[in-house]
XYZ file of C-alpha atoms in Angstrom:
556
model
C 0.185 -57.232 -63.957
C -0.010 -55.675 -67.584
C 3.646 -54.732 -67.476
C 4.575 -58.040 -66.131
C 2.915 -59.948 -69.369
C 4.269 -57.748 -71.779
C 7.888 -58.215 -70.816
C 7.173 -61.865 -71.156
C 5.774 -61.558 -74.647
C 8.516 -59.483 -75.821
C 11.190 -61.663 -74.549
C 9.401 -64.713 -75.929
C 9.371 -63.506 -79.290
C 13.025 -62.850 -79.396
C 13.674 -66.749 -78.393
C 10.981 -67.648 -81.224
C 12.909 -65.621 -83.643
C 16.251 -67.319 -82.503
C 14.326 -70.948 -82.560
C 13.197 -70.282 -86.041
C 16.777 -69.192 -87.506
C 18.385 -72.299 -85.580
C 16.128 -74.976 -86.764
C 17.327 -78.278 -85.555
C 19.913 -77.007 -83.212
C 19.023 -78.792 -80.397
C 18.655 -81.972 -82.177
C 21.933 -81.385 -83.688
C 23.620 -81.012 -79.869
C 24.212 -84.696 -79.530
C 25.803 -85.249 -83.055
C 27.988 -82.251 -82.335
C 28.990 -83.279 -78.945
C 30.019 -86.977 -80.030
C 32.365 -85.394 -82.623
C 34.060 -83.413 -79.899
C 34.692 -86.492 -77.618
C 37.322 -89.055 -77.710
C 34.519 -91.809 -76.900
C 30.726 -91.919 -77.635
C 28.821 -90.046 -75.070
C 24.750 -90.347 -74.624
C 23.081 -87.683 -76.556
C 22.207 -84.597 -74.049
C 18.876 -83.469 -73.853
C 18.786 -79.625 -73.160
C 15.633 -77.464 -73.154
C 16.202 -74.460 -74.767
C 12.641 -73.466 -75.438
C 10.919 -70.405 -74.514
C 9.247 -70.301 -71.264
C 6.109 -67.830 -70.673
C 5.467 -65.884 -67.766
C 2.976 -67.543 -65.694
C 1.348 -65.372 -62.602
C 2.132 -67.475 -59.554
C 1.069 -66.132 -56.620
C 3.134 -65.812 -53.463
C 2.361 -68.285 -50.526
C 4.286 -66.212 -47.981
C 3.451 -63.022 -45.832
C 4.232 -59.753 -47.116
C 7.860 -58.660 -45.855
C 9.067 -62.286 -45.708
C 12.300 -60.927 -47.274
C 13.179 -58.862 -44.280
C 13.616 -62.016 -42.258
C 16.911 -63.905 -41.989
C 17.764 -66.175 -44.295
C 20.099 -69.395 -44.315
C 22.355 -69.855 -47.020
C 22.575 -73.682 -47.570
C 25.363 -75.521 -49.438
C 23.105 -78.461 -50.320
C 26.116 -81.275 -50.976
C 26.925 -80.574 -47.401
C 23.841 -79.799 -45.590
C 21.689 -83.026 -44.621
C 22.214 -86.520 -46.546
C 18.401 -88.160 -46.723
C 19.827 -91.550 -48.559
C 23.403 -92.592 -46.928
C 25.279 -91.973 -50.033
C 27.598 -89.089 -48.518
C 26.091 -86.281 -50.366
C 23.745 -83.733 -49.107
C 20.393 -83.820 -51.037
C 17.322 -81.653 -51.238
C 14.970 -84.243 -49.417
C 17.745 -83.707 -46.652
C 16.856 -79.861 -46.936
C 13.192 -80.308 -46.647
C 13.844 -82.802 -43.616
C 15.614 -80.014 -41.846
C 12.711 -77.418 -42.309
C 11.570 -77.753 -38.825
C 14.643 -77.143 -37.263
C 14.993 -73.832 -39.660
C 11.666 -72.745 -38.541
C 12.257 -73.159 -34.704
C 15.525 -71.117 -35.094
C 13.150 -68.160 -36.805
C 14.733 -68.552 -40.516
C 12.265 -67.123 -42.777
C 14.359 -67.811 -46.152
C 16.427 -70.130 -47.652
C 19.307 -69.476 -50.172
C 20.216 -72.646 -51.727
C 23.846 -72.903 -53.482
C 23.953 -73.909 -56.926
C 21.619 -77.054 -57.534
C 21.091 -77.056 -61.361
C 23.301 -80.008 -63.235
C 26.871 -78.952 -63.003
C 30.145 -80.482 -63.875
C 32.009 -79.313 -60.827
C 29.550 -80.943 -58.072
C 31.833 -79.681 -55.185
C 31.472 -76.369 -56.322
C 28.273 -76.295 -58.463
C 29.002 -73.040 -60.677
C 29.911 -74.871 -63.701
C 26.264 -75.411 -64.981
C 25.564 -77.983 -67.784
C 21.780 -78.064 -67.346
C 19.939 -74.410 -66.359
C 16.451 -76.190 -66.164
C 17.132 -79.501 -64.122
C 18.258 -80.491 -60.703
C 21.921 -82.160 -60.444
C 20.951 -85.885 -59.767
C 23.357 -86.039 -56.724
C 20.650 -83.724 -55.021
C 17.280 -85.171 -56.210
C 14.888 -84.722 -58.953
C 12.372 -81.789 -59.736
C 9.897 -83.382 -57.918
C 11.822 -83.059 -54.907
C 12.423 -79.364 -55.646
C 8.703 -79.108 -55.779
C 8.111 -81.035 -52.466
C 10.967 -78.608 -50.738
C 9.396 -75.605 -51.892
C 5.726 -76.642 -50.634
C 6.893 -77.676 -47.339
C 8.894 -74.485 -46.968
C 5.909 -72.338 -47.833
C 3.900 -74.286 -45.605
C 6.225 -73.204 -42.405
C 6.360 -69.646 -43.943
C 9.690 -69.707 -45.310
C 10.783 -68.570 -48.711
C 13.288 -70.062 -50.917
C 15.564 -68.615 -53.254
C 18.204 -70.440 -55.629
C 21.674 -69.293 -56.920
C 21.327 -68.463 -60.881
C 24.618 -68.686 -62.598
C 24.095 -66.413 -65.362
C 27.569 -65.007 -66.683
C 28.995 -68.644 -67.843
C 28.338 -72.147 -68.242
C 30.373 -75.212 -67.873
C 32.979 -75.902 -70.722
C 31.215 -79.471 -70.737
C 27.723 -78.085 -71.302
C 26.257 -79.052 -74.683
C 26.013 -75.806 -75.994
C 29.738 -74.803 -75.379
C 30.787 -77.983 -76.935
C 28.778 -77.729 -79.840
C 30.469 -73.878 -80.116
C 33.820 -75.476 -79.824
C 33.139 -77.112 -83.384
C 33.544 -73.762 -84.804
C 31.302 -71.070 -86.429
C 28.956 -73.201 -88.222
C 27.472 -74.083 -84.937
C 24.355 -72.381 -83.944
C 25.728 -71.770 -80.774
C 28.946 -70.230 -81.458
C 27.933 -67.143 -81.009
C 26.272 -67.690 -77.840
C 29.765 -67.550 -76.372
C 32.630 -64.759 -76.816
C 35.044 -65.536 -78.997
C 38.208 -63.970 -81.049
C 40.129 -65.534 -83.794
C 43.581 -65.285 -81.303
C 43.670 -64.868 -78.099
C 43.944 -60.888 -77.074
C 46.970 -60.027 -74.848
C 47.186 -57.302 -72.277
C 44.095 -58.763 -70.326
C 44.695 -59.505 -66.903
C 41.625 -60.740 -64.398
C 42.846 -61.781 -61.020
C 46.399 -62.438 -62.428
C 45.444 -64.881 -65.229
C 44.515 -63.939 -69.003
C 41.014 -64.875 -69.588
C 41.413 -65.891 -73.069
C 41.816 -69.672 -73.860
C 42.890 -70.643 -77.535
C 41.253 -73.561 -79.551
C 41.804 -74.743 -83.100
C 38.500 -72.688 -83.857
C 39.428 -69.443 -81.958
C 39.694 -68.283 -78.460
C 37.002 -68.042 -76.236
C 36.325 -65.793 -72.861
C 36.243 -67.153 -69.551
C 36.199 -64.798 -66.433
C 36.591 -67.423 -63.983
C 38.760 -69.880 -66.068
C 38.907 -72.023 -69.159
C 36.197 -74.504 -67.502
C 33.668 -72.026 -67.367
C 33.145 -69.877 -70.655
C 31.266 -66.592 -70.491
C 28.020 -66.239 -72.525
C 27.660 -63.747 -74.975
C 25.095 -61.264 -73.729
C 25.327 -59.193 -76.794
C 23.609 -61.975 -78.497
C 19.679 -61.507 -77.730
C 18.966 -65.190 -77.945
C 21.130 -65.550 -74.867
C 19.330 -63.015 -72.707
C 16.149 -64.653 -73.990
C 17.390 -68.010 -72.925
C 18.219 -67.103 -69.591
C 15.402 -65.299 -69.027
C 12.943 -68.233 -69.841
C 15.018 -70.238 -67.718
C 14.449 -67.862 -64.811
C 10.709 -68.244 -65.573
C 10.981 -72.010 -65.550
C 11.554 -71.748 -61.883
C 9.691 -68.979 -61.024
C 6.751 -70.680 -62.571
C 7.530 -73.677 -60.140
C 7.030 -71.309 -57.026
C 10.622 -70.464 -56.407
C 10.510 -67.210 -54.271
C 13.330 -65.504 -56.070
C 17.285 -65.683 -56.633
C 20.571 -64.935 -55.799
C 22.272 -63.455 -59.214
C 25.593 -64.665 -59.418
C 28.624 -62.393 -60.531
C 26.485 -60.048 -62.230
C 29.052 -57.272 -62.910
C 31.033 -59.592 -65.367
C 28.091 -60.090 -67.764
C 29.576 -57.719 -70.399
C 33.161 -56.729 -70.886
C 34.108 -54.248 -73.215
C 38.019 -54.448 -73.351
C 41.175 -55.309 -71.381
C 40.760 -52.122 -69.178
C 36.931 -52.040 -68.961
C 36.075 -55.322 -68.316
C 34.469 -55.111 -64.653
C 30.849 -53.688 -64.000
C 29.929 -51.938 -67.548
C 26.846 -50.236 -67.919
C 25.696 -53.005 -70.313
C 26.128 -55.528 -67.294
C 23.948 -53.251 -65.246
C 21.171 -52.859 -67.784
C 20.860 -56.579 -68.029
C 20.733 -57.071 -64.052
C 18.065 -54.333 -63.949
C 16.111 -56.215 -66.281
C 16.392 -59.531 -64.856
C 15.511 -57.941 -61.636
C 12.315 -56.674 -63.331
C 11.480 -59.988 -64.678
C 11.589 -61.637 -61.295
C 9.896 -59.130 -59.375
C 7.333 -59.065 -61.605
C 6.070 -62.109 -60.112
C 4.497 -61.122 -56.679
C 6.429 -60.775 -53.664
C 9.782 -62.156 -54.876
C 13.083 -61.423 -53.814
C 16.275 -60.768 -55.793
C 20.073 -60.325 -54.046
C 23.120 -60.035 -56.372
C 26.769 -60.681 -56.136
C 28.452 -57.539 -56.936
C 31.572 -57.359 -54.857
C 33.152 -54.306 -56.903
C 30.041 -51.881 -56.063
C 27.739 -53.626 -53.918
C 25.840 -50.642 -52.668
C 25.342 -49.587 -56.250
C 23.722 -52.556 -57.322
C 21.557 -52.802 -54.318
C 19.451 -49.778 -55.642
C 15.678 -50.616 -56.473
C 16.338 -49.889 -60.175
C 18.817 -51.981 -60.597
C 19.323 -55.423 -58.437
C 17.047 -54.331 -55.773
C 19.389 -56.013 -53.111
C 23.190 -56.743 -53.051
C 25.675 -58.564 -50.247
C 27.398 -56.172 -47.986
C 30.889 -57.080 -49.009
C 33.360 -55.052 -46.808
C 31.084 -55.066 -43.702
C 31.722 -58.580 -42.557
C 35.279 -58.232 -41.964
C 34.460 -55.288 -39.532
C 31.738 -57.561 -37.800
C 34.512 -59.993 -36.487
C 37.009 -57.421 -35.895
C 34.594 -55.166 -33.764
C 33.424 -58.076 -31.849
C 37.420 -58.498 -30.689
C 37.182 -54.855 -29.551
C 38.672 -53.254 -32.295
C 37.362 -49.504 -32.382
C 37.984 -48.620 -35.816
C 35.681 -51.416 -36.646
C 33.139 -50.967 -34.232
C 33.205 -47.180 -35.882
C 32.680 -48.603 -39.170
C 29.908 -50.966 -38.464
C 28.103 -47.885 -36.956
C 28.810 -45.868 -40.044
C 27.678 -48.748 -42.402
C 24.051 -47.624 -42.941
C 24.407 -44.267 -42.873
C 24.935 -44.318 -46.194
C 24.248 -47.969 -47.733
C 20.699 -48.634 -48.830
C 18.965 -50.798 -46.318
C 18.176 -53.377 -48.986
C 21.993 -54.518 -48.471
C 22.066 -58.156 -47.521
C 24.332 -58.804 -44.348
C 26.383 -61.576 -43.428
C 29.535 -62.637 -41.004
C 30.909 -65.419 -43.430
C 29.486 -67.419 -46.849
C 30.722 -69.996 -49.279
C 33.739 -67.767 -50.477
C 37.142 -68.042 -48.967
C 37.720 -64.404 -50.041
C 34.724 -62.985 -47.836
C 36.720 -64.514 -44.992
C 37.114 -67.889 -42.821
C 34.309 -69.122 -40.886
C 33.269 -66.886 -37.899
C 34.506 -69.442 -35.282
C 38.004 -69.652 -36.671
C 37.684 -65.538 -37.167
C 37.357 -65.156 -33.407
C 39.588 -68.033 -32.458
C 36.541 -70.001 -30.754
C 35.710 -66.946 -28.367
C 31.927 -67.556 -27.919
C 30.972 -64.131 -26.295
C 32.874 -62.571 -29.449
C 30.997 -64.739 -31.658
C 27.846 -63.647 -30.320
C 28.686 -60.157 -30.529
C 29.435 -60.305 -34.374
C 26.075 -61.903 -34.986
C 24.151 -59.363 -32.987
C 25.250 -56.539 -35.055
C 24.486 -58.032 -38.441
C 21.133 -59.738 -37.325
C 19.990 -56.474 -35.886
C 21.264 -53.980 -38.491
C 19.169 -52.745 -41.402
C 19.249 -55.309 -44.344
C 18.478 -58.843 -44.804
C 20.801 -61.156 -42.610
C 22.107 -64.226 -44.239
C 23.355 -66.878 -41.962
C 26.044 -69.336 -43.610
C 25.040 -73.128 -42.385
C 26.377 -74.375 -39.259
C 27.234 -70.479 -38.187
C 24.330 -70.815 -35.906
C 26.003 -73.633 -34.008
C 29.316 -72.776 -34.017
C 30.920 -74.524 -36.676
C 34.682 -74.480 -37.405
C 36.233 -74.581 -40.964
C 38.693 -77.635 -42.043
C 42.329 -77.483 -41.762
C 43.510 -76.458 -45.141
C 45.666 -79.376 -46.772
C 46.971 -80.068 -50.233
C 43.659 -81.625 -51.237
C 41.483 -79.268 -49.211
C 42.097 -75.928 -50.007
C 40.681 -72.385 -51.494
C 36.899 -72.520 -50.513
C 36.461 -76.360 -49.518
C 37.650 -75.625 -45.846
C 34.435 -73.528 -45.218
C 32.339 -76.188 -46.687
C 32.127 -78.780 -44.620
C 29.251 -81.313 -43.733
C 27.048 -79.699 -41.083
C 27.560 -80.791 -37.560
C 24.235 -82.211 -36.414
C 25.751 -84.446 -33.958
C 28.544 -85.129 -32.074
C 29.567 -88.244 -34.073
C 32.727 -88.097 -35.407
C 32.273 -90.479 -38.248
C 29.259 -88.833 -39.990
C 28.387 -85.997 -37.604
C 24.416 -86.827 -37.878
C 25.109 -85.300 -41.638
C 25.212 -88.847 -43.336
C 24.789 -92.652 -42.297
C 27.475 -93.316 -44.909
C 30.720 -91.755 -45.530
C 30.575 -88.043 -45.866
C 32.140 -86.793 -49.090
C 34.505 -84.668 -47.306
C 35.662 -84.472 -43.684
C 33.489 -83.280 -40.754
C 34.371 -79.665 -38.825
C 36.927 -80.328 -36.053
C 34.902 -79.195 -33.166
C 31.886 -81.256 -33.948
C 32.161 -83.010 -30.356
C 31.476 -79.556 -28.966
C 29.609 -77.445 -31.477
C 26.900 -79.645 -32.917
C 23.190 -78.727 -33.513
C 22.045 -81.485 -30.850
C 23.905 -80.162 -28.327
C 23.420 -76.453 -28.906
C 19.769 -76.783 -29.261
C 19.945 -78.493 -25.762
C 21.792 -75.813 -24.043
C 19.966 -72.327 -23.229
C 23.446 -70.670 -23.205
C 24.707 -71.649 -26.535
C 25.354 -70.025 -29.662
C 22.081 -71.396 -31.308
C 20.330 -70.014 -28.227
C 21.717 -66.606 -28.978
C 20.872 -67.027 -32.600
C 17.280 -67.890 -31.841
C 16.661 -65.077 -29.491
C 18.212 -62.282 -32.017
C 15.923 -63.934 -34.570
C 12.742 -63.914 -32.159
C 13.725 -60.310 -31.699
C 13.938 -59.481 -35.468
C 10.597 -61.498 -36.416
C 8.435 -59.987 -33.143
C 9.691 -56.369 -33.939
C 9.066 -54.483 -37.477
C 10.906 -51.724 -36.523
C 14.116 -54.280 -36.229
C 13.420 -56.117 -39.582
C 12.775 -53.337 -41.778
C 12.757 -49.985 -39.829
C 14.916 -46.838 -40.428
C 18.539 -46.656 -39.121
C 18.417 -43.638 -36.733
C 21.270 -41.765 -34.659
C 24.025 -44.337 -34.205
C 26.900 -43.656 -32.265
C 29.848 -45.183 -30.607
C 31.127 -44.241 -26.923
C 34.602 -46.284 -26.042
C 33.743 -49.922 -26.731
C 29.906 -49.451 -26.995
C 27.996 -49.469 -30.122
C 24.041 -48.494 -30.067
C 21.762 -47.602 -32.832
C 17.709 -47.037 -33.050
C 15.373 -48.792 -35.856
C 12.082 -46.853 -36.405
C 9.171 -47.881 -38.208
C 5.954 -46.057 -38.009
C 5.177 -45.496 -34.250
C 7.452 -48.412 -33.143
C 11.231 -47.726 -32.238
C 13.832 -50.092 -30.799
C 16.948 -49.121 -29.351
C 20.125 -51.697 -29.866
C 23.109 -51.284 -27.563
C 26.332 -53.431 -28.053
C 29.015 -53.615 -25.292
C 32.068 -54.839 -27.132
C 34.419 -54.402 -23.996
C 35.464 -57.083 -21.473
C 34.319 -54.760 -18.804
C 30.639 -53.377 -18.043
C 30.229 -49.703 -19.610
C 28.222 -47.073 -18.624
C 26.743 -44.879 -21.360
C 24.859 -41.818 -22.301
C 22.287 -42.705 -25.246
C 21.816 -39.588 -27.182
C 18.762 -38.403 -29.621
C 16.005 -40.011 -27.558
C 12.451 -38.395 -27.153
C 12.262 -36.092 -24.175
C 11.124 -38.419 -21.128
C 10.963 -41.473 -23.249
C 10.746 -44.743 -21.697
C 13.022 -47.395 -22.496
C 11.650 -51.271 -21.761
C 14.149 -54.032 -21.728
C 12.855 -56.825 -24.258
C 14.977 -59.683 -22.580
C 11.879 -60.751 -20.351
C 13.270 -59.549 -17.290
C 10.456 -57.559 -14.836
C 12.634 -54.429 -14.362
C 11.497 -50.775 -14.043
C 11.845 -49.108 -17.690
C 14.631 -46.382 -17.978
C 13.485 -42.724 -18.415
C 15.311 -40.075 -20.744
C 15.704 -36.777 -19.483
C 14.266 -33.561 -20.800
C 17.113 -33.522 -23.345
C 16.269 -36.979 -24.578
C 19.522 -38.803 -23.069
C 19.424 -42.015 -20.992
C 22.225 -43.461 -18.914
C 22.240 -47.343 -19.267
C 24.575 -49.665 -17.657
C 25.606 -52.651 -19.984
C 27.417 -55.668 -18.478
C 30.700 -56.754 -20.238
C 30.320 -58.182 -23.853
C 26.521 -58.086 -23.973
C 23.978 -56.993 -26.097
C 20.521 -55.226 -24.988
C 17.453 -54.534 -27.080
C 14.991 -51.884 -25.745
C 11.652 -50.507 -26.822
C 11.143 -46.796 -27.025
C 7.786 -45.126 -25.956
C 6.744 -42.019 -24.845
C 5.207 -41.431 -21.308
C 1.490 -41.731 -21.047
C -0.294 -38.623 -20.413
C -1.956 -38.145 -17.108
């Protein structure tokens, strides 16, 4: 706790120093913004004051972050007021559904005020809720209600950039006299030779050229200015002090760019990320996961971010489920070297990570379940993309629905082809094409559904600590069968997945001599016994998942 308070005090001093050197800056924002607008606009009110750390205890049980998370695009999840747009109250109304499924955490995609509501990553106020999603009071109520159900809540924090319409940047665009000019990255003229994803990241204006990794609508912050980091640290505390359980930090390898060649994943970016993680985990039982596509396993290190999404694994999950032997081996090998703090997933909100799982396996429910089982029972923290637990399909790509939009349709709560139970009004986007068959109401009612399978996998993960946070032991692949053990203390679990379309008899290696294997699916059958060499033979039905507990026979 001492280190936690000292960290707070030092960053607060930096911020107070900045405020003294920029007296009246926040008051001037309205006038500066007005000069940059063709028509008068309401004076924006942006809170840039320092926020001191407040030791908010966790309301959650220890180890909650090892359970499965639901990634929620609030805009598309549940509309509580009939305006066709999802909101925080809608998420709160859905908490019992999430608890019943076995979810232990929620990741809220951007909910702060932004300039691109359908995307959310162009932030215009880092300390307020976007009006389309509700209010700070709604946020506080969601946190309280989630905690009552043992569910943690983390949120996206978009630290690399703001929206071009953020009052700070509107001020900065007026020129070097602006107190916020040096909060962003400027050159007198746009440099040449830069290429980030096929585009020059520099945008020329009358006051100079500014840098935007993700385009001119999202200018990058200048993290070589200590006041910028201090502001974001205060903004992180703003939400943590309200009881937030952690963050998904967006695009952290892009915080500092050195030159046209060395623009990605620089040492300065890693240092800033490490400092942010230290701030967040200074609060009791908080969780941090980073988006770091280039070197995710490095960012998962405990002294860097502590957790990172397992980019690259997701494509093998779907391909393995379709019987691809190379991908089955890749799934088996992944956690031989990857930290167990990786965040696993089968699909997410970004199209570069693949289409919705339903579309990847072409609607094959058996393959769908196999893909899910692998990442829900592997090490790491699994993240389920909303609707994945019911087999939602993506939208057909059109001129107006392209890029990431086809994988961000409203949640299919019911078979209603008009509103899908998502809204009583007109949904902001078309609903999933398979809503009649694949919807939460139908899935919850069916014991053989995808939803029932997810619930079964999460029940196992929540019941057996070895599956939640145990080590990864003795993985093997035999033909199209994947097997591995998870061990924690005296408890060991064995996971077997048969990806083949026919039954398979496998030889399970590396067991204790004479170990007893008891099936966890509730069937009253005799345990399988390993031989003196620690091997056991088991027959697996086609396209099936079986989980066993491993124990030594009791001595006579």
